[in-house]
């Protein structure tokens, strides 16, 4: 407990330190931006004064310095206006300068970027210098955005790594618990098999012995399922129709007669690479969920369709249905609409179908209070 609390405190310290560092970087960037912006305005004021000196120059005035100032400005775009007339431009594309509409639009843009510099070069005569940001200022302006984006992506990467690590740890825990459960079930199961042999020797009613034997075999199957969690299953070439029907018939015989079961499939075998134990678990989960959705009363059907390139298994019920925004959520670990339940059945089913058998599972159709159809699709082997 103390270790967990210390780890949380360390995590928050790292988060706060990162926030402070980012804030300092953004503040410094903003400060640099303002410094460069002020320096560019000073350059433009010098440029305006040089323009004033050039206008008022006579034959004895040295114009080398004003001309040098004009030539040194190679990055800041500007438009010099007088009496609503453009007197000169600098660092603007010629296509814009030669197009009256484009130059007016560009002038409006410059007005938004900076306040104009007003120069009274003669009494009562004024010139207005409109200038924009240099390429350096524009790059610096978008730097914080780029920085935030990089930080966001880095944060997303860290979060994804943390979440993946956490999920991997949880998966190992669940796999370990499943294997331990299989191990614990094994001991009483061996004892039950022994008692079954004694019952056979004592000539107990054959029907009773047969049903008990089926349940013991079922327990062995369940134990085998749990022992396979966390391990790569072995796929075998099996008749998927026969395997599905066996699971269906077993469940049919052990549920209430208030549920009307139906099974429809081709009469010929269809060979698919699958793990019989895990496939049986898939059918059992879907059938049990369907019966729960109907509260133990209604119609349940399993239909298998053989198509040229794929095989489809559809499990339909007449239960309460699923809202459309939950079609994908029902396969997420922990999601359940039941008052009692861990929300692992359908997520485990999805993993068996998609990860182990390379198939697809989805909610094909559902209407509230009318029923749901879930479809499994397997690619056929050629």
PDB file of N, CA and C in Angstrom, residues 194-261:
ATOM      1  N   UNK A 194     -13.203 -41.257 -10.310  1.00  0.00           N
ATOM      2  CA  UNK A 194     -13.108 -42.492  -9.526  1.00  0.00           C
ATOM      3  C   UNK A 194     -14.464 -42.942  -9.011  1.00  0.00           C
ATOM      4  N   UNK A 195     -15.246 -41.997  -8.490  1.00  0.00           N
ATOM      5  CA  UNK A 195     -16.583 -42.328  -7.993  1.00  0.00           C
ATOM      6  C   UNK A 195     -17.486 -42.806  -9.123  1.00  0.00           C
ATOM      7  N   UNK A 196     -17.298 -42.251 -10.327  1.00  0.00           N
ATOM      8  CA  UNK A 196     -18.101 -42.678 -11.469  1.00  0.00           C
ATOM      9  C   UNK A 196     -17.826 -44.140 -11.804  1.00  0.00           C
ATOM     10  N   UNK A 197     -16.560 -44.517 -11.726  1.00  0.00           N
ATOM     11  CA  UNK A 197     -16.212 -45.914 -11.995  1.00  0.00           C
ATOM     12  C   UNK A 197     -16.840 -46.840 -10.958  1.00  0.00           C
ATOM     13  N   UNK A 198     -16.900 -46.380  -9.701  1.00  0.00           N
ATOM     14  CA  UNK A 198     -17.538 -47.181  -8.639  1.00  0.00           C
ATOM     15  C   UNK A 198     -19.026 -47.334  -8.930  1.00  0.00           C
ATOM     16  N   UNK A 199     -19.676 -46.251  -9.372  1.00  0.00           N
ATOM     17  CA  UNK A 199     -21.107 -46.303  -9.701  1.00  0.00           C
ATOM     18  C   UNK A 199     -21.365 -47.282 -10.836  1.00  0.00           C
ATOM     19  N   UNK A 200     -20.468 -47.302 -11.833  1.00  0.00           N
ATOM     20  CA  UNK A 200     -20.620 -48.257 -12.927  1.00  0.00           C
ATOM     21  C   UNK A 200     -20.495 -49.680 -12.415  1.00  0.00           C
ATOM     22  N   UNK A 201     -19.540 -49.901 -11.507  1.00  0.00           N
ATOM     23  CA  UNK A 201     -19.336 -51.241 -10.952  1.00  0.00           C
ATOM     24  C   UNK A 201     -20.524 -51.691 -10.109  1.00  0.00           C
ATOM     25  N   UNK A 202     -21.211 -50.742  -9.459  1.00  0.00           N
ATOM     26  CA  UNK A 202     -22.369 -51.059  -8.615  1.00  0.00           C
ATOM     27  C   UNK A 202     -23.664 -51.123  -9.412  1.00  0.00           C
ATOM     28  N   UNK A 203     -23.551 -51.051 -10.743  1.00  0.00           N
ATOM     29  CA  UNK A 203     -24.717 -51.132 -11.632  1.00  0.00           C
ATOM     30  C   UNK A 203     -25.797 -50.088 -11.321  1.00  0.00           C
ATOM     31  N   UNK A 204     -25.354 -48.863 -11.068  1.00  0.00           N
ATOM     32  CA  UNK A 204     -26.293 -47.753 -10.882  1.00  0.00           C
ATOM     33  C   UNK A 204     -26.976 -47.481 -12.220  1.00  0.00           C
ATOM     34  N   UNK A 205     -28.194 -46.956 -12.153  1.00  0.00           N
ATOM     35  CA  UNK A 205     -28.990 -46.679 -13.359  1.00  0.00           C
ATOM     36  C   UNK A 205     -28.123 -46.051 -14.468  1.00  0.00           C
ATOM     37  N   UNK A 206     -28.183 -46.670 -15.664  1.00  0.00           N
ATOM     38  CA  UNK A 206     -27.315 -46.251 -16.760  1.00  0.00           C
ATOM     39  C   UNK A 206     -27.554 -44.803 -17.193  1.00  0.00           C
ATOM     40  N   UNK A 207     -28.822 -44.374 -17.158  1.00  0.00           N
ATOM     41  CA  UNK A 207     -29.139 -42.993 -17.565  1.00  0.00           C
ATOM     42  C   UNK A 207     -28.470 -41.995 -16.624  1.00  0.00           C
ATOM     43  N   UNK A 208     -28.557 -42.290 -15.334  1.00  0.00           N
ATOM     44  CA  UNK A 208     -27.929 -41.414 -14.334  1.00  0.00           C
ATOM     45  C   UNK A 208     -26.419 -41.371 -14.535  1.00  0.00           C
ATOM     46  N   UNK A 209     -25.819 -42.547 -14.703  1.00  0.00           N
ATOM     47  CA  UNK A 209     -24.369 -42.623 -14.893  1.00  0.00           C
ATOM     48  C   UNK A 209     -23.957 -41.880 -16.157  1.00  0.00           C
ATOM     49  N   UNK A 210     -24.762 -42.036 -17.227  1.00  0.00           N
ATOM     50  CA  UNK A 210     -24.444 -41.386 -18.507  1.00  0.00           C
ATOM     51  C   UNK A 210     -24.459 -39.866 -18.383  1.00  0.00           C
ATOM     52  N   UNK A 211     -25.471 -39.345 -17.677  1.00  0.00           N
ATOM     53  CA  UNK A 211     -25.567 -37.883 -17.520  1.00  0.00           C
ATOM     54  C   UNK A 211     -24.442 -37.342 -16.641  1.00  0.00           C
ATOM     55  N   UNK A 212     -24.122 -38.086 -15.584  1.00  0.00           N
ATOM     56  CA  UNK A 212     -23.009 -37.666 -14.720  1.00  0.00           C
ATOM     57  C   UNK A 212     -21.699 -37.687 -15.512  1.00  0.00           C
ATOM     58  N   UNK A 213     -21.550 -38.717 -16.365  1.00  0.00           N
ATOM     59  CA  UNK A 213     -20.341 -38.822 -17.173  1.00  0.00           C
ATOM     60  C   UNK A 213     -20.221 -37.639 -18.142  1.00  0.00           C
ATOM     61  N   UNK A 214     -21.358 -37.220 -18.690  1.00  0.00           N
ATOM     62  CA  UNK A 214     -21.343 -36.055 -19.581  1.00  0.00           C
ATOM     63  C   UNK A 214     -20.886 -34.804 -18.839  1.00  0.00           C
ATOM     64  N   UNK A 215     -21.390 -34.656 -17.596  1.00  0.00           N
ATOM     65  CA  UNK A 215     -21.017 -33.476 -16.816  1.00  0.00           C
ATOM     66  C   UNK A 215     -19.539 -33.514 -16.418  1.00  0.00           C
ATOM     67  N   UNK A 216     -19.053 -34.715 -16.127  1.00  0.00           N
ATOM     68  CA  UNK A 216     -17.629 -34.831 -15.800  1.00  0.00           C
ATOM     69  C   UNK A 216     -16.781 -34.494 -17.020  1.00  0.00           C
ATOM     70  N   UNK A 217     -17.212 -34.977 -18.180  1.00  0.00           N
ATOM     71  CA  UNK A 217     -16.493 -34.639 -19.419  1.00  0.00           C
ATOM     72  C   UNK A 217     -16.528 -33.135 -19.664  1.00  0.00           C
ATOM     73  N   UNK A 218     -17.676 -32.543 -19.291  1.00  0.00           N
ATOM     74  CA  UNK A 218     -17.790 -31.090 -19.459  1.00  0.00           C
ATOM     75  C   UNK A 218     -16.820 -30.362 -18.541  1.00  0.00           C
ATOM     76  N   UNK A 219     -16.705 -30.841 -17.320  1.00  0.00           N
ATOM     77  CA  UNK A 219     -15.756 -30.248 -16.378  1.00  0.00           C
ATOM     78  C   UNK A 219     -14.322 -30.393 -16.890  1.00  0.00           C
ATOM     79  N   UNK A 220     -14.030 -31.540 -17.501  1.00  0.00           N
ATOM     80  CA  UNK A 220     -12.701 -31.731 -18.077  1.00  0.00           C
ATOM     81  C   UNK A 220     -12.449 -30.741 -19.213  1.00  0.00           C
ATOM     82  N   UNK A 221     -13.496 -30.482 -19.999  1.00  0.00           N
ATOM     83  CA  UNK A 221     -13.386 -29.506 -21.093  1.00  0.00           C
ATOM     84  C   UNK A 221     -13.133 -28.110 -20.551  1.00  0.00           C
ATOM     85  N   UNK A 222     -13.892 -27.751 -19.480  1.00  0.00           N
ATOM     86  CA  UNK A 222     -13.724 -26.430 -18.859  1.00  0.00           C
ATOM     87  C   UNK A 222     -12.321 -26.290 -18.285  1.00  0.00           C
ATOM     88  N   UNK A 223     -11.831 -27.350 -17.652  1.00  0.00           N
ATOM     89  CA  UNK A 223     -10.469 -27.335 -17.108  1.00  0.00           C
ATOM     90  C   UNK A 223      -9.452 -27.145 -18.223  1.00  0.00           C
ATOM     91  N   UNK A 224      -9.691 -27.824 -19.338  1.00  0.00           N
ATOM     92  CA  UNK A 224      -8.798 -27.706 -20.493  1.00  0.00           C
ATOM     93  C   UNK A 224      -8.811 -26.279 -21.044  1.00  0.00           C
ATOM     94  N   UNK A 225      -9.998 -25.662 -21.045  1.00  0.00           N
ATOM     95  CA  UNK A 225     -10.116 -24.275 -21.516  1.00  0.00           C
ATOM     96  C   UNK A 225      -9.256 -23.338 -20.675  1.00  0.00           C
ATOM     97  N   UNK A 226      -9.434 -23.437 -19.371  1.00  0.00           N
ATOM     98  CA  UNK A 226      -8.698 -22.537 -18.478  1.00  0.00           C
ATOM     99  C   UNK A 226      -7.193 -22.764 -18.561  1.00  0.00           C
ATOM    100  N   UNK A 227      -6.803 -24.004 -18.782  1.00  0.00           N
ATOM    101  CA  UNK A 227      -5.368 -24.291 -18.861  1.00  0.00           C
ATOM    102  C   UNK A 227      -4.750 -23.722 -20.134  1.00  0.00           C
ATOM    103  N   UNK A 228      -5.606 -23.452 -21.153  1.00  0.00           N
ATOM    104  CA  UNK A 228      -5.103 -22.940 -22.427  1.00  0.00           C
ATOM    105  C   UNK A 228      -4.968 -21.415 -22.445  1.00  0.00           C
ATOM    106  N   UNK A 229      -5.565 -20.727 -21.466  1.00  0.00           N
ATOM    107  CA  UNK A 229      -5.486 -19.264 -21.439  1.00  0.00           C
ATOM    108  C   UNK A 229      -4.040 -18.835 -21.249  1.00  0.00           C
ATOM    109  N   UNK A 230      -3.613 -17.905 -22.101  1.00  0.00           N
ATOM    110  CA  UNK A 230      -2.247 -17.405 -22.031  1.00  0.00           C
ATOM    111  C   UNK A 230      -1.262 -18.222 -22.853  1.00  0.00           C
ATOM    112  N   UNK A 231      -1.755 -19.319 -23.452  1.00  0.00           N
ATOM    113  CA  UNK A 231      -0.894 -20.150 -24.295  1.00  0.00           C
ATOM    114  C   UNK A 231      -1.394 -20.096 -25.730  1.00  0.00           C
ATOM    115  N   UNK A 232      -0.503 -20.342 -26.664  1.00  0.00           N
ATOM    116  CA  UNK A 232      -0.885 -20.370 -28.072  1.00  0.00           C
ATOM    117  C   UNK A 232      -1.615 -21.684 -28.352  1.00  0.00           C
ATOM    118  N   UNK A 233      -2.893 -21.626 -28.751  1.00  0.00           N
ATOM    119  CA  UNK A 233      -3.651 -22.865 -28.958  1.00  0.00           C
ATOM    120  C   UNK A 233      -3.224 -23.583 -30.236  1.00  0.00           C
ATOM    121  N   UNK A 234      -3.401 -24.897 -30.230  1.00  0.00           N
ATOM    122  CA  UNK A 234      -3.109 -25.711 -31.410  1.00  0.00           C
ATOM    123  C   UNK A 234      -4.379 -25.827 -32.249  1.00  0.00           C
ATOM    124  N   UNK A 235      -4.293 -25.418 -33.505  1.00  0.00           N
ATOM    125  CA  UNK A 235      -5.436 -25.491 -34.404  1.00  0.00           C
ATOM    126  C   UNK A 235      -5.410 -26.807 -35.166  1.00  0.00           C
ATOM    127  N   UNK A 236      -6.597 -27.411 -35.319  1.00  0.00           N
ATOM    128  CA  UNK A 236      -6.729 -28.676 -36.025  1.00  0.00           C
ATOM    129  C   UNK A 236      -7.748 -28.521 -37.143  1.00  0.00           C
ATOM    130  N   UNK A 237      -7.602 -29.344 -38.173  1.00  0.00           N
ATOM    131  CA  UNK A 237      -8.577 -29.360 -39.267  1.00  0.00           C
ATOM    132  C   UNK A 237      -9.809 -30.119 -38.773  1.00  0.00           C
ATOM    133  N   UNK A 238     -10.891 -29.391 -38.493  1.00  0.00           N
ATOM    134  CA  UNK A 238     -12.089 -29.986 -37.920  1.00  0.00           C
ATOM    135  C   UNK A 238     -13.323 -29.578 -38.717  1.00  0.00           C
ATOM    136  N   UNK A 239     -14.341 -30.417 -38.610  1.00  0.00           N
ATOM    137  CA  UNK A 239     -15.642 -30.091 -39.204  1.00  0.00           C
ATOM    138  C   UNK A 239     -16.348 -29.108 -38.274  1.00  0.00           C
ATOM    139  N   UNK A 240     -16.383 -27.845 -38.665  1.00  0.00           N
ATOM    140  CA  UNK A 240     -16.916 -26.806 -37.792  1.00  0.00           C
ATOM    141  C   UNK A 240     -18.398 -27.002 -37.517  1.00  0.00           C
ATOM    142  N   UNK A 241     -19.126 -27.617 -38.440  1.00  0.00           N
ATOM    143  CA  UNK A 241     -20.558 -27.857 -38.226  1.00  0.00           C
ATOM    144  C   UNK A 241     -20.762 -28.874 -37.110  1.00  0.00           C
ATOM    145  N   UNK A 242     -20.004 -29.950 -37.153  1.00  0.00           N
ATOM    146  CA  UNK A 242     -20.110 -30.980 -36.118  1.00  0.00           C
ATOM    147  C   UNK A 242     -19.696 -30.437 -34.754  1.00  0.00           C
ATOM    148  N   UNK A 243     -18.586 -29.682 -34.717  1.00  0.00           N
ATOM    149  CA  UNK A 243     -18.107 -29.131 -33.442  1.00  0.00           C
ATOM    150  C   UNK A 243     -19.124 -28.156 -32.846  1.00  0.00           C
ATOM    151  N   UNK A 244     -19.720 -27.336 -33.698  1.00  0.00           N
ATOM    152  CA  UNK A 244     -20.714 -26.357 -33.219  1.00  0.00           C
ATOM    153  C   UNK A 244     -21.965 -27.058 -32.725  1.00  0.00           C
ATOM    154  N   UNK A 245     -22.408 -28.091 -33.467  1.00  0.00           N
ATOM    155  CA  UNK A 245     -23.640 -28.796 -33.099  1.00  0.00           C
ATOM    156  C   UNK A 245     -23.481 -29.547 -31.784  1.00  0.00           C
ATOM    157  N   UNK A 246     -22.293 -30.106 -31.537  1.00  0.00           N
ATOM    158  CA  UNK A 246     -22.063 -30.815 -30.272  1.00  0.00           C
ATOM    159  C   UNK A 246     -22.229 -29.883 -29.080  1.00  0.00           C
ATOM    160  N   UNK A 247     -21.628 -28.686 -29.169  1.00  0.00           N
ATOM    161  CA  UNK A 247     -21.751 -27.710 -28.085  1.00  0.00           C
ATOM    162  C   UNK A 247     -23.191 -27.256 -27.938  1.00  0.00           C
ATOM    163  N   UNK A 248     -23.842 -27.038 -29.067  1.00  0.00           N
ATOM    164  CA  UNK A 248     -25.235 -26.585 -29.053  1.00  0.00           C
ATOM    165  C   UNK A 248     -26.139 -27.627 -28.388  1.00  0.00           C
ATOM    166  N   UNK A 249     -25.978 -28.903 -28.761  1.00  0.00           N
ATOM    167  CA  UNK A 249     -26.828 -29.966 -28.205  1.00  0.00           C
ATOM    168  C   UNK A 249     -26.628 -30.132 -26.704  1.00  0.00           C
ATOM    169  N   UNK A 250     -25.373 -30.018 -26.261  1.00  0.00           N
ATOM    170  CA  UNK A 250     -25.126 -30.147 -24.820  1.00  0.00           C
ATOM    171  C   UNK A 250     -25.852 -29.046 -24.050  1.00  0.00           C
ATOM    172  N   UNK A 251     -25.750 -27.799 -24.522  1.00  0.00           N
ATOM    173  CA  UNK A 251     -26.396 -26.677 -23.841  1.00  0.00           C
ATOM    174  C   UNK A 251     -27.914 -26.790 -23.925  1.00  0.00           C
ATOM    175  N   UNK A 252     -28.412 -27.246 -25.060  1.00  0.00           N
ATOM    176  CA  UNK A 252     -29.861 -27.384 -25.260  1.00  0.00           C
ATOM    177  C   UNK A 252     -30.476 -28.325 -24.222  1.00  0.00           C
ATOM    178  N   UNK A 253     -29.751 -29.405 -23.909  1.00  0.00           N
ATOM    179  CA  UNK A 253     -30.289 -30.402 -22.970  1.00  0.00           C
ATOM    180  C   UNK A 253     -30.256 -29.932 -21.523  1.00  0.00           C
ATOM    181  N   UNK A 254     -29.573 -28.828 -21.246  1.00  0.00           N
ATOM    182  CA  UNK A 254     -29.406 -28.391 -19.861  1.00  0.00           C
ATOM    183  C   UNK A 254     -30.049 -27.041 -19.555  1.00  0.00           C
ATOM    184  N   UNK A 255     -30.829 -26.553 -20.472  1.00  0.00           N
ATOM    185  CA  UNK A 255     -31.554 -25.308 -20.205  1.00  0.00           C
ATOM    186  C   UNK A 255     -33.051 -25.555 -20.224  1.00  0.00           C
ATOM    187  N   UNK A 256     -33.771 -24.573 -19.721  1.00  0.00           N
ATOM    188  CA  UNK A 256     -35.219 -24.673 -19.566  1.00  0.00           C
ATOM    189  C   UNK A 256     -35.901 -24.933 -20.910  1.00  0.00           C
ATOM    190  N   UNK A 257     -37.009 -25.699 -20.851  1.00  0.00           N
ATOM    191  CA  UNK A 257     -37.793 -25.948 -22.057  1.00  0.00           C
ATOM    192  C   UNK A 257     -38.561 -24.708 -22.499  1.00  0.00           C
ATOM    193  N   UNK A 258     -38.488 -23.653 -21.711  1.00  0.00           N
ATOM    194  CA  UNK A 258     -39.116 -22.400 -22.117  1.00  0.00           C
ATOM    195  C   UNK A 258     -38.319 -21.690 -23.213  1.00  0.00           C
ATOM    196  N   UNK A 259     -37.099 -22.169 -23.431  1.00  0.00           N
ATOM    197  CA  UNK A 259     -36.286 -21.649 -24.530  1.00  0.00           C
ATOM    198  C   UNK A 259     -36.452 -22.582 -25.729  1.00  0.00           C
ATOM    199  N   UNK A 260     -36.885 -22.018 -26.851  1.00  0.00           N
ATOM    200  CA  UNK A 260     -37.088 -22.787 -28.075  1.00  0.00           C
ATOM    201  C   UNK A 260     -35.808 -22.755 -28.907  1.00  0.00           C
ATOM    202  N   UNK A 261     -35.100 -23.882 -28.941  1.00  0.00           N
ATOM    203  CA  UNK A 261     -33.818 -23.962 -29.641  1.00  0.00           C
ATOM    204  C   UNK A 261     -34.021 -24.412 -31.086  1.00  0.00           C
TER     205      UNK A 261
END
